[in-house]
Short mmCIF file of C-alpha atoms in Angstrom, two decimals:
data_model
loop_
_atom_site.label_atom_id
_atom_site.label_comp_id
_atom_site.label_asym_id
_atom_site.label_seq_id
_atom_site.Cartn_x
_atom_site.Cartn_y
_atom_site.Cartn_z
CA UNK A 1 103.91 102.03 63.88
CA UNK A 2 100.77 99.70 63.64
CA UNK A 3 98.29 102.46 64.26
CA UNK A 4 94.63 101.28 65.82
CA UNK A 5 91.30 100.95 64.34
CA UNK A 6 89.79 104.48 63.61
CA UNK A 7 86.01 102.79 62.74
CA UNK A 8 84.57 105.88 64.21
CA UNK A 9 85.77 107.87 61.91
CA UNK A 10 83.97 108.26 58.68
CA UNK A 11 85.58 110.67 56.10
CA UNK A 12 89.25 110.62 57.42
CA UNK A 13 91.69 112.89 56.19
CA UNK A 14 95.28 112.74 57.04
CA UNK A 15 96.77 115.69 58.69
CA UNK A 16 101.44 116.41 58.47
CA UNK A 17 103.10 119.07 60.25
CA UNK A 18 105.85 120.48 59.66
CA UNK A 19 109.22 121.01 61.80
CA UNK A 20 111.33 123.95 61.59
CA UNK A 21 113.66 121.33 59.36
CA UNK A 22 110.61 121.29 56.39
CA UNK A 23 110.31 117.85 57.90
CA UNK A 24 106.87 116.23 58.14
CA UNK A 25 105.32 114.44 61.13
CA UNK A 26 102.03 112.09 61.02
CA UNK A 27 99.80 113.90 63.50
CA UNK A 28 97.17 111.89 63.15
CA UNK A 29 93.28 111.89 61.14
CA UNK A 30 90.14 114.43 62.03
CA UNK A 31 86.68 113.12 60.59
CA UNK A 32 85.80 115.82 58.22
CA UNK A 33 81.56 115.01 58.15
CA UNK A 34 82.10 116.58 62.25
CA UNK A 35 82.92 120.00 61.10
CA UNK A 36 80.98 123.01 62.47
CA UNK A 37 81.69 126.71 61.54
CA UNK A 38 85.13 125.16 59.88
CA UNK A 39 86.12 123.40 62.96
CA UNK A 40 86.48 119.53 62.57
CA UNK A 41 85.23 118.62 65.76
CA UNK A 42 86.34 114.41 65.88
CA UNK A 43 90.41 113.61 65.62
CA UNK A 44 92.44 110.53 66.12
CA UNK A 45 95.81 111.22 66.99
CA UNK A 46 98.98 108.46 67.25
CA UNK A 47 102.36 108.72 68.42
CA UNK A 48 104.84 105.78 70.16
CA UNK A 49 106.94 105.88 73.30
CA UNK A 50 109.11 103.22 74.74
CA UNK A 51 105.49 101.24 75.89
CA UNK A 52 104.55 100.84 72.28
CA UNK A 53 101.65 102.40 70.10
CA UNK A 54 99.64 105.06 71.91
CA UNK A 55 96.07 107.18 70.93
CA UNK A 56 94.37 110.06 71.39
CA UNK A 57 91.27 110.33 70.29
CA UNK A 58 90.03 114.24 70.48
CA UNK A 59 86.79 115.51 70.43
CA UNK A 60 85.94 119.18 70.15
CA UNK A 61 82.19 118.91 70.00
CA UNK A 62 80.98 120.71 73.74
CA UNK A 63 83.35 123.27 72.94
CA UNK A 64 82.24 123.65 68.98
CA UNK A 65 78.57 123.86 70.71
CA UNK A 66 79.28 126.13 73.29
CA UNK A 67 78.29 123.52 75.76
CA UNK A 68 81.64 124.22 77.82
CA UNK A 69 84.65 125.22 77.68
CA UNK A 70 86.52 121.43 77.82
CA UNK A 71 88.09 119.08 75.06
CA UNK A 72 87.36 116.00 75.51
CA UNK A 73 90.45 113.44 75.06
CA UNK A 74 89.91 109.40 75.18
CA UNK A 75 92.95 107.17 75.27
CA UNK A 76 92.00 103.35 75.96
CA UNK A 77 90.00 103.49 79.05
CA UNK A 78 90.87 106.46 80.32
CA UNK A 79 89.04 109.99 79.96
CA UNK A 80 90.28 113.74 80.12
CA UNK A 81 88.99 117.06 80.35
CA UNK A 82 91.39 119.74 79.35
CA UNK A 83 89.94 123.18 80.20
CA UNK A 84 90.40 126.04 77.47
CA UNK A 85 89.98 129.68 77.26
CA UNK A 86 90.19 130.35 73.99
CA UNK A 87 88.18 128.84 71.28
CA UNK A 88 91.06 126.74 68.46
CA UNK A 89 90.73 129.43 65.80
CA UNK A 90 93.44 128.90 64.12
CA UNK A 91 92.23 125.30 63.42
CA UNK A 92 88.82 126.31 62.63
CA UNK A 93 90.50 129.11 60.34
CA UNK A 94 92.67 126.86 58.50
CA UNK A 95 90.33 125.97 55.90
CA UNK A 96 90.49 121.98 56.78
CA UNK A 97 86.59 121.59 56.18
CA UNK A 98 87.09 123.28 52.79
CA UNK A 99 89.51 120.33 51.48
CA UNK A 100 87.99 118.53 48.20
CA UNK A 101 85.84 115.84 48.56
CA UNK A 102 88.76 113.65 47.96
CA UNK A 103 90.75 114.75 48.93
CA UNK A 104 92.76 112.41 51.86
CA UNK A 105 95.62 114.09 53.32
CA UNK A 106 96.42 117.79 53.91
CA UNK A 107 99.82 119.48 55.60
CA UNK A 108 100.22 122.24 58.16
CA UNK A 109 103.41 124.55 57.34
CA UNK A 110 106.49 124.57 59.64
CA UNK A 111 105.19 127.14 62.80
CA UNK A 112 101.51 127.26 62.10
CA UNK A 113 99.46 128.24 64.74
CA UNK A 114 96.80 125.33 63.95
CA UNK A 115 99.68 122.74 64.51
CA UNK A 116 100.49 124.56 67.73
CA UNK A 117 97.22 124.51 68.49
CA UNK A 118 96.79 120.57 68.29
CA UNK A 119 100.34 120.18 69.65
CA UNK A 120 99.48 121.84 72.77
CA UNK A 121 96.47 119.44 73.70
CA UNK A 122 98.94 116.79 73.66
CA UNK A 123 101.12 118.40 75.55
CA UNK A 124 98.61 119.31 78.06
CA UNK A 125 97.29 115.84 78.83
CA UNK A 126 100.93 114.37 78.23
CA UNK A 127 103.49 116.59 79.83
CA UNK A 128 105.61 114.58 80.51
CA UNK A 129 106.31 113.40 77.04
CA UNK A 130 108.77 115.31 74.86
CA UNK A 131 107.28 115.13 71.22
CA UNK A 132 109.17 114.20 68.10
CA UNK A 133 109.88 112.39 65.12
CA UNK A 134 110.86 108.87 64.69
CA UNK A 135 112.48 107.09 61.53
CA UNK A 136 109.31 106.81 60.31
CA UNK A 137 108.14 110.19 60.06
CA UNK A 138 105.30 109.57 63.18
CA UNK A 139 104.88 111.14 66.48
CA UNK A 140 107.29 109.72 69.50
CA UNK A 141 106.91 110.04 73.08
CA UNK A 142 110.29 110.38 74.43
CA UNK A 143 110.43 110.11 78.75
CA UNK A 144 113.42 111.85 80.43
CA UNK A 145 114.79 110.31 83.00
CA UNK A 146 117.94 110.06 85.46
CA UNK A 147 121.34 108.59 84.56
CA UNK A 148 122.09 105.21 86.77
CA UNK A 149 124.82 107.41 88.83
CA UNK A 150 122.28 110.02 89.97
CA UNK A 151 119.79 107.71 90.89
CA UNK A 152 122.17 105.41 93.00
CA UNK A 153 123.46 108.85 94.46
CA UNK A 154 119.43 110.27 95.72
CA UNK A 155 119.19 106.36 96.97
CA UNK A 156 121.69 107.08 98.74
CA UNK A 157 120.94 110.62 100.12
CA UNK A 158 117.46 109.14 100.74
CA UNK A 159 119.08 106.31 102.95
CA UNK A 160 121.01 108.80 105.13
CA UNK A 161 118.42 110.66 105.55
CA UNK A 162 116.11 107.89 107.15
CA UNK A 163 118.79 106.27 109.27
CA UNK A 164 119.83 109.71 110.61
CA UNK A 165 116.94 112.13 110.95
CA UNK A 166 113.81 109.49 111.31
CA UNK A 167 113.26 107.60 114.72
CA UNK A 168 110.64 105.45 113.05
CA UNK A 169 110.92 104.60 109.72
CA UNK A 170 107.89 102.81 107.72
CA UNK A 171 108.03 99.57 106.35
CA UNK A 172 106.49 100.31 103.69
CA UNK A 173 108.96 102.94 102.31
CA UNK A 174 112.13 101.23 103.11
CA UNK A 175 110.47 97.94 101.24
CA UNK A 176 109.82 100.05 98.29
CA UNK A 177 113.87 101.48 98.70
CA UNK A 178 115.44 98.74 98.66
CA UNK A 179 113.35 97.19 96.11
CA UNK A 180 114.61 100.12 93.77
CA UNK A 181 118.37 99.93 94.65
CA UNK A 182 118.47 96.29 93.89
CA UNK A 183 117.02 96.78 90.48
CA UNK A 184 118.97 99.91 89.73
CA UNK A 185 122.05 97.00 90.77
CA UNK A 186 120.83 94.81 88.69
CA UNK A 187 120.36 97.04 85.74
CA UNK A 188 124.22 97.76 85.76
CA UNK A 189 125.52 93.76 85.92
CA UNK A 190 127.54 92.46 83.12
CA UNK A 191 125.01 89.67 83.58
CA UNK A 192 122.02 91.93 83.70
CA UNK A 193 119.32 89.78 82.34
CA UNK A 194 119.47 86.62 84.85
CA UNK A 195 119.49 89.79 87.43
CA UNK A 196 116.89 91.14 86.43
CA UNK A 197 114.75 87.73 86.13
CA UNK A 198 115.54 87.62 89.58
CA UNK A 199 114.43 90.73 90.49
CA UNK A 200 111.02 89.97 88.55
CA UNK A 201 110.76 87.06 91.20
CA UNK A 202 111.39 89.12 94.47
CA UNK A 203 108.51 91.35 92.92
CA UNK A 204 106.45 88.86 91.57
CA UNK A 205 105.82 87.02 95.57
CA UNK A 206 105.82 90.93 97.53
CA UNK A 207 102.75 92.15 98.69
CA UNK A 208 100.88 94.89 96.39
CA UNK A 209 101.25 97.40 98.31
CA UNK A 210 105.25 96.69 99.10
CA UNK A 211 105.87 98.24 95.58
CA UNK A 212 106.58 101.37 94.14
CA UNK A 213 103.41 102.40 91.99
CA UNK A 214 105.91 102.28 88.69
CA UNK A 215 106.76 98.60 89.42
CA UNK A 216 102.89 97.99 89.90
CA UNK A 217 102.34 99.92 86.56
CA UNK A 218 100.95 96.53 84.18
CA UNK A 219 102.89 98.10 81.18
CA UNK A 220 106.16 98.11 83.05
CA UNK A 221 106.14 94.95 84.40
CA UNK A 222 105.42 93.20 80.90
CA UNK A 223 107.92 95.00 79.12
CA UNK A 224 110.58 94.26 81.82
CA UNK A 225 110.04 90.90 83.31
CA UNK A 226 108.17 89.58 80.21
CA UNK A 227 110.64 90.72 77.36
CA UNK A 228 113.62 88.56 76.42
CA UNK A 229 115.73 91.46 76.12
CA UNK A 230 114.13 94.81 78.35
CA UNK A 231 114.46 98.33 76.92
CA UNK A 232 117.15 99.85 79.34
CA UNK A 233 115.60 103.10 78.66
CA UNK A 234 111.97 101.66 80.01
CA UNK A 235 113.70 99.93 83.00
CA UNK A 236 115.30 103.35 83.69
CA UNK A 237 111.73 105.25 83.51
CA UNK A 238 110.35 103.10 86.05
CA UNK A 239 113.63 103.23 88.56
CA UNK A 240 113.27 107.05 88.06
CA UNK A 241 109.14 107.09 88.81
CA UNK A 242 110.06 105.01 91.97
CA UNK A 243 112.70 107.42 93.30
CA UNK A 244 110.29 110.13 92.56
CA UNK A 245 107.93 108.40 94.52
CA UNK A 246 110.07 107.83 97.60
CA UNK A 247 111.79 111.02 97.66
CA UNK A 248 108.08 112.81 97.48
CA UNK A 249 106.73 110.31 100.65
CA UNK A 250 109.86 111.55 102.33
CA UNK A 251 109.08 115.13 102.13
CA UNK A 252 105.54 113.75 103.39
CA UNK A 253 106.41 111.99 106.58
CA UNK A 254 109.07 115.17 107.14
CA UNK A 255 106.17 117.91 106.91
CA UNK A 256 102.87 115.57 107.86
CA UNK A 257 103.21 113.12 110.26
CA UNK A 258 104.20 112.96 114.16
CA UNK A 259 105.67 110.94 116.26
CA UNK A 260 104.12 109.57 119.55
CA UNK A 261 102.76 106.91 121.72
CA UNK A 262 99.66 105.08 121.60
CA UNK A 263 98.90 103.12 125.15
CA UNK A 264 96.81 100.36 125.88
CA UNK A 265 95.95 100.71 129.95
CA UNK A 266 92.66 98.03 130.46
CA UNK A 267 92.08 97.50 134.42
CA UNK A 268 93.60 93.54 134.21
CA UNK A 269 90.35 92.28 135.68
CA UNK A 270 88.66 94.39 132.99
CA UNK A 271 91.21 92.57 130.40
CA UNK A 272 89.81 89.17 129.15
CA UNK A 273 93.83 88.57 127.61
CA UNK A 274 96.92 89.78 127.93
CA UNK A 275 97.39 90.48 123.87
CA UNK A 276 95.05 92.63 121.79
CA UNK A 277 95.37 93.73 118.14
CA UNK A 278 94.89 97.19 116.81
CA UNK A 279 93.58 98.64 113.54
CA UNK A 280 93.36 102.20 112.71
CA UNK A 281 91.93 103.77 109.60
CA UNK A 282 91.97 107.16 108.53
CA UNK A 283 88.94 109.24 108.84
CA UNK A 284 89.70 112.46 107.00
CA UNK A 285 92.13 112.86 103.80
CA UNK A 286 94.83 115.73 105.79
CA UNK A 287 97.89 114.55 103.08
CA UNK A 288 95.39 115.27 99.55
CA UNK A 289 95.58 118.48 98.05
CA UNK A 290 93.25 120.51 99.45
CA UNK A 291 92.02 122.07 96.28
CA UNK A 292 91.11 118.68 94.93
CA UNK A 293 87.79 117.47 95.30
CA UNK A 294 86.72 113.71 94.63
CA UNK A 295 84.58 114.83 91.93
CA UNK A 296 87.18 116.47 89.94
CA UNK A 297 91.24 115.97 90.18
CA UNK A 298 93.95 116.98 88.20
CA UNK A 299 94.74 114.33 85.69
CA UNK A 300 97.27 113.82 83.30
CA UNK A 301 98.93 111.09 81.05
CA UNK A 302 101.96 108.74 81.00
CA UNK A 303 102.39 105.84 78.87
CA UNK A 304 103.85 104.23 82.01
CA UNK A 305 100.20 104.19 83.86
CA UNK A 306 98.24 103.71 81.14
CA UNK A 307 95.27 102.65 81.64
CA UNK A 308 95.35 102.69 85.12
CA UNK A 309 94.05 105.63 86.74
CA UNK A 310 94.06 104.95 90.21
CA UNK A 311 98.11 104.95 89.90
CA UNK A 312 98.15 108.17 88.11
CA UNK A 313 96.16 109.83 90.42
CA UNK A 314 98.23 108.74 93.34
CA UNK A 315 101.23 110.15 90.88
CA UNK A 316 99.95 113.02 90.04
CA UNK A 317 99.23 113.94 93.60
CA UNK A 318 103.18 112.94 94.96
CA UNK A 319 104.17 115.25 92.42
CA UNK A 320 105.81 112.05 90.08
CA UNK A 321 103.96 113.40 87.23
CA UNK A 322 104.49 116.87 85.58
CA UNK A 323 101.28 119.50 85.61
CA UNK A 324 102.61 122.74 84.57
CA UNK A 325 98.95 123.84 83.28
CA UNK A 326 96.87 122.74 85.59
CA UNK A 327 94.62 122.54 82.93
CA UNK A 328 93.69 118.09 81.98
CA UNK A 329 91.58 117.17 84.67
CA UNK A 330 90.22 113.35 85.11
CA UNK A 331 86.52 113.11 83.50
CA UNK A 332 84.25 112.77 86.19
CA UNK A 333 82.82 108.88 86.16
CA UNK A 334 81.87 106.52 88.92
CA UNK A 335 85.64 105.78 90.01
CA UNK A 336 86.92 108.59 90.35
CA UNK A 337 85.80 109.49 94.08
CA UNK A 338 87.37 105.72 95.12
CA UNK A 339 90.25 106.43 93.21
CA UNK A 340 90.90 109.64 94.94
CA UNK A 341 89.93 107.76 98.41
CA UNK A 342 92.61 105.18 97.52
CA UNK A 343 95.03 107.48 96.72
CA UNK A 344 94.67 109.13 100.44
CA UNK A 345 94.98 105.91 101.68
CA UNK A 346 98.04 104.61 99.74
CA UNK A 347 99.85 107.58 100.95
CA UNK A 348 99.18 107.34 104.30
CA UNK A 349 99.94 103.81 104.82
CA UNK A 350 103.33 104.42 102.74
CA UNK A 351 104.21 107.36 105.52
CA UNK A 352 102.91 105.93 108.81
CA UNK A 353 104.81 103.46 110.45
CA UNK A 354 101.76 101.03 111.31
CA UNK A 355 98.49 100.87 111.05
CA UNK A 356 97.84 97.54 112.80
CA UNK A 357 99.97 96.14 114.99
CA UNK A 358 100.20 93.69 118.47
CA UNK A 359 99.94 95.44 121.96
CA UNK A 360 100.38 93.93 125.32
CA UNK A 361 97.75 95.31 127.44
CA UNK A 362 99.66 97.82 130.18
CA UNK A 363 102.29 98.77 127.54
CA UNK A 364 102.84 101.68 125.55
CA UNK A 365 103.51 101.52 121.19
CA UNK A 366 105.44 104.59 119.27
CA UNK A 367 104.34 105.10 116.24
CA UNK A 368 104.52 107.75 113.39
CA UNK A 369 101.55 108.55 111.60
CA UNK A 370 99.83 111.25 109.34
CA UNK A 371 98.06 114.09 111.10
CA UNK A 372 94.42 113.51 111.56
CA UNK A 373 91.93 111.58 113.13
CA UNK A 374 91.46 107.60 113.05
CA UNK A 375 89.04 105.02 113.85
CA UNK A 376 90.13 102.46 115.97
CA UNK A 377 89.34 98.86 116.66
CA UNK A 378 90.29 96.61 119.05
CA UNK A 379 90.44 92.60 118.73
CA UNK A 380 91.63 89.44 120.47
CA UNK A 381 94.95 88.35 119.79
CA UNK A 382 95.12 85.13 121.95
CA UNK A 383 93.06 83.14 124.01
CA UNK A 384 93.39 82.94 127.99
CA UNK A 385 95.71 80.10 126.98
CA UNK A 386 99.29 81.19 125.46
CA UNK A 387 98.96 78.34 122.92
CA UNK A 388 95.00 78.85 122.51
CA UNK A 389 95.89 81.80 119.00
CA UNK A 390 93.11 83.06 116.99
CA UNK A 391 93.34 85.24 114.16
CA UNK A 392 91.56 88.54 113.66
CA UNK A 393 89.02 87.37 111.51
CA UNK A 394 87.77 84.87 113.72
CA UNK A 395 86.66 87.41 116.40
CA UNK A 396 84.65 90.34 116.96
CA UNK A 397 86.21 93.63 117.76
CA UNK A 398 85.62 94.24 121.67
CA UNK A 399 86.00 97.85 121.26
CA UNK A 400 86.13 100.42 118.83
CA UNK A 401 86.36 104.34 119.30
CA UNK A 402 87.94 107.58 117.48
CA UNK A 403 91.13 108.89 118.34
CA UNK A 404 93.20 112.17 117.43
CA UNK A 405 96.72 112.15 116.35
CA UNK A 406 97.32 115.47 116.81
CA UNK A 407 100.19 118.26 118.65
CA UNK A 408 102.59 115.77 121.09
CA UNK A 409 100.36 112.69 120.64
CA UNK A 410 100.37 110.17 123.59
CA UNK A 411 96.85 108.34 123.96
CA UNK A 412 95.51 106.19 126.57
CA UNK A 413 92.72 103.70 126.16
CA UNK A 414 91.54 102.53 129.65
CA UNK A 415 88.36 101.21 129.07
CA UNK A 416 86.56 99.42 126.47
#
């Protein structure tokens, strides 16, 4: 394991645990000149996954200072706040500030409650990971995830499900399905690796927004379209993340969104054309948890959005991500509130059937979309000519209003 640059540290010491096996694991370094009342207050932990070389760098200071009642935990660019109720005592009892001077590594016995104690913060932030030791006696991430056959067979369910149950179904989500059962295909093929490359392309030229968030993730897509020979087990933890994602937007549409008309009735000599275009954004966030507040949001880590908050949030909130605790919350910076925003958004775009779309003036357009209310904006499609076209951008909206989607939707716009 190439472990990173620990320059902020200035005394490091080295600190093993033990398994029940006597067998010792790298946790990682604390900076013994941060100690207060015996508690080292600055650590550097590593570990590896599938995704390479990960750190946490863990800071005990507002706790040590009875500032609050947080730990602070930095990996790359992202920032955590995991919430506490007790103070680490064991830690702070375990005589680590009391090492001699040179001393430059210390060990932590098989079931001690200080290596619990730093366990569990990884845990907390990273619940998804299952800890353990690799070859090289250092922390590893290890991912569950389905077996090809069980996957195929919720694709499948999934599929029924939409074709059977769902008068409308969005673009967006059967985009994202299908994208997922052809790689989960190609994944199986004797000839795997020129299927996969082109799977890469099909990805590579779809919109953004056409993908599942795990096939957006940057660390995925460089490991599996970049590689020479992909990790089947990393290919498998992003077809997994995508079913979770589809199967949660499923449940979504099911128990949020309604199906009904939307008309467009203009008096003709009132109309300037016969073809208008219609965009509707959301004004409220009905599908976010309600207990989350753009300031502060449940938060934690996987090595498959790393670095890349805005997807983790959007996880997190689908349910993709495990949060037993409840207890790693994002650090409050200047992003977050977007983030959250964008996350409202991405889910509602993913479970609505459209948001803009053509509309002859005098006919009627079902839809299925989220609960709530929605701006709305009307625009020129085409000129009084049929062959005179214009597009969107190139006019001013001739009307714009508010609309409910609400119990038995069926709305009429008569006037401008």
């Amino acid at each position: 394991m190439a472990l990173e640059d620990k320059s902020h540290i200035v005394a490091s010491i080295k600190v093993y645990l033990q398994d029940a096996n006597q067998k010792e694991v790298y946790f990682g370094d604390f900076d013994r000149t941060t100690c207060v009342d015996g508690l080292p207050t600055v650590w550097a932990s590593s570990f590896s996954s599938v995704f390479g070389d990960h750190r946490f760098d863990i800071d005990f200071t507002s706790l040590a200072d009875h500032k609050a009642n947080v730990i602070g935990v930095k990996t790359g660019q992202e920032r955590f706040q995991v919430q506490t109720d007790a103070y680490p005592k064991a830690i702070a009892t375990q005589g680590l500030c009391d090492l001699p001077f040179r001393t430059d590594s210390t060990h932590l016995p098989a079931g001690s409650e200080a290596g619990k104690e730093l366990m569990s913060i990884l845990k907390t932030v990273a619940p998804d990971c299952s800890f353990g030791t690799d070859k090289d006696g250092h922390l590893e991430c290890g991912i569950q995830h389905g077996s090809a056959p069980e996957l195929r067979g919720r694709l499948e369910t999934l599929t029924k499900n939409m074709s059977t149950k769902w008068n409308h179904q969005p673009y967006l989500l059967i985009r994202r399905l299908t994208l997922t059962r052809q790689l989960l295909e190609a994944s199986q093929q004797n000839d795997d690796l020129k299927a996969i490359h082109k799977f890469c392309r099909i990805t590579e030229f779809s919109l953004p927004h056409e993908l599942p968030l795990s096939f957006r993730s940057l660390n995925w897509q460089s490991k599996v379209c970049r590689d020479k020979n992909p990790n089947k087990d990393l290919m498998m933890i992003g077809l997994d993340q995508s079913v979770r994602e589809i199967e949660a937007l499923a449940r979504r549409i099911e128990d949020t969104s309604l199906i009904g008309t939307f008309t467009l009735a203009v008096p003709f000599d009132k109309s300037p054309v016969k073809e208008y275009w219609i965009t509707l954004q959301p004004m409220d966030l009905p599908v976010l948890a309600k207990s989350d507040s753009p300031n502060t949001s449940t938060c934690v880590w996987h090595p498959i959005f790393a670095d890349q908050m805005d997807k983790t949030i959007i996880a997190v909130e689908l349910g993709q991500l495990a949060s037993p605790s409840k207890k790693s919350f994002c650090t409050p910076v200047p992003d977050l509130a977007k983030n959250v925003k964008a996350a409202d958004h991405y889910i509602r775009a993913s479970i609505a059937s459209e948001m803009e779309f053509p509309i002859v003036n005098g006919q009627s357009r079902q839809l299925r979309l989220p609960t709530g209310d929605y701006k709305f904006s009307i625009t020129q499609l085409n000129g009084p000519f049929s062959e005179e076209m214009f597009t969107t951008e190139e006019i001013i909206p001739i009307s714009i209003g508010q609309i409910s989607w609400k119990t038995k939707p069926h709305l009429v716009i008569k006037s401008w």
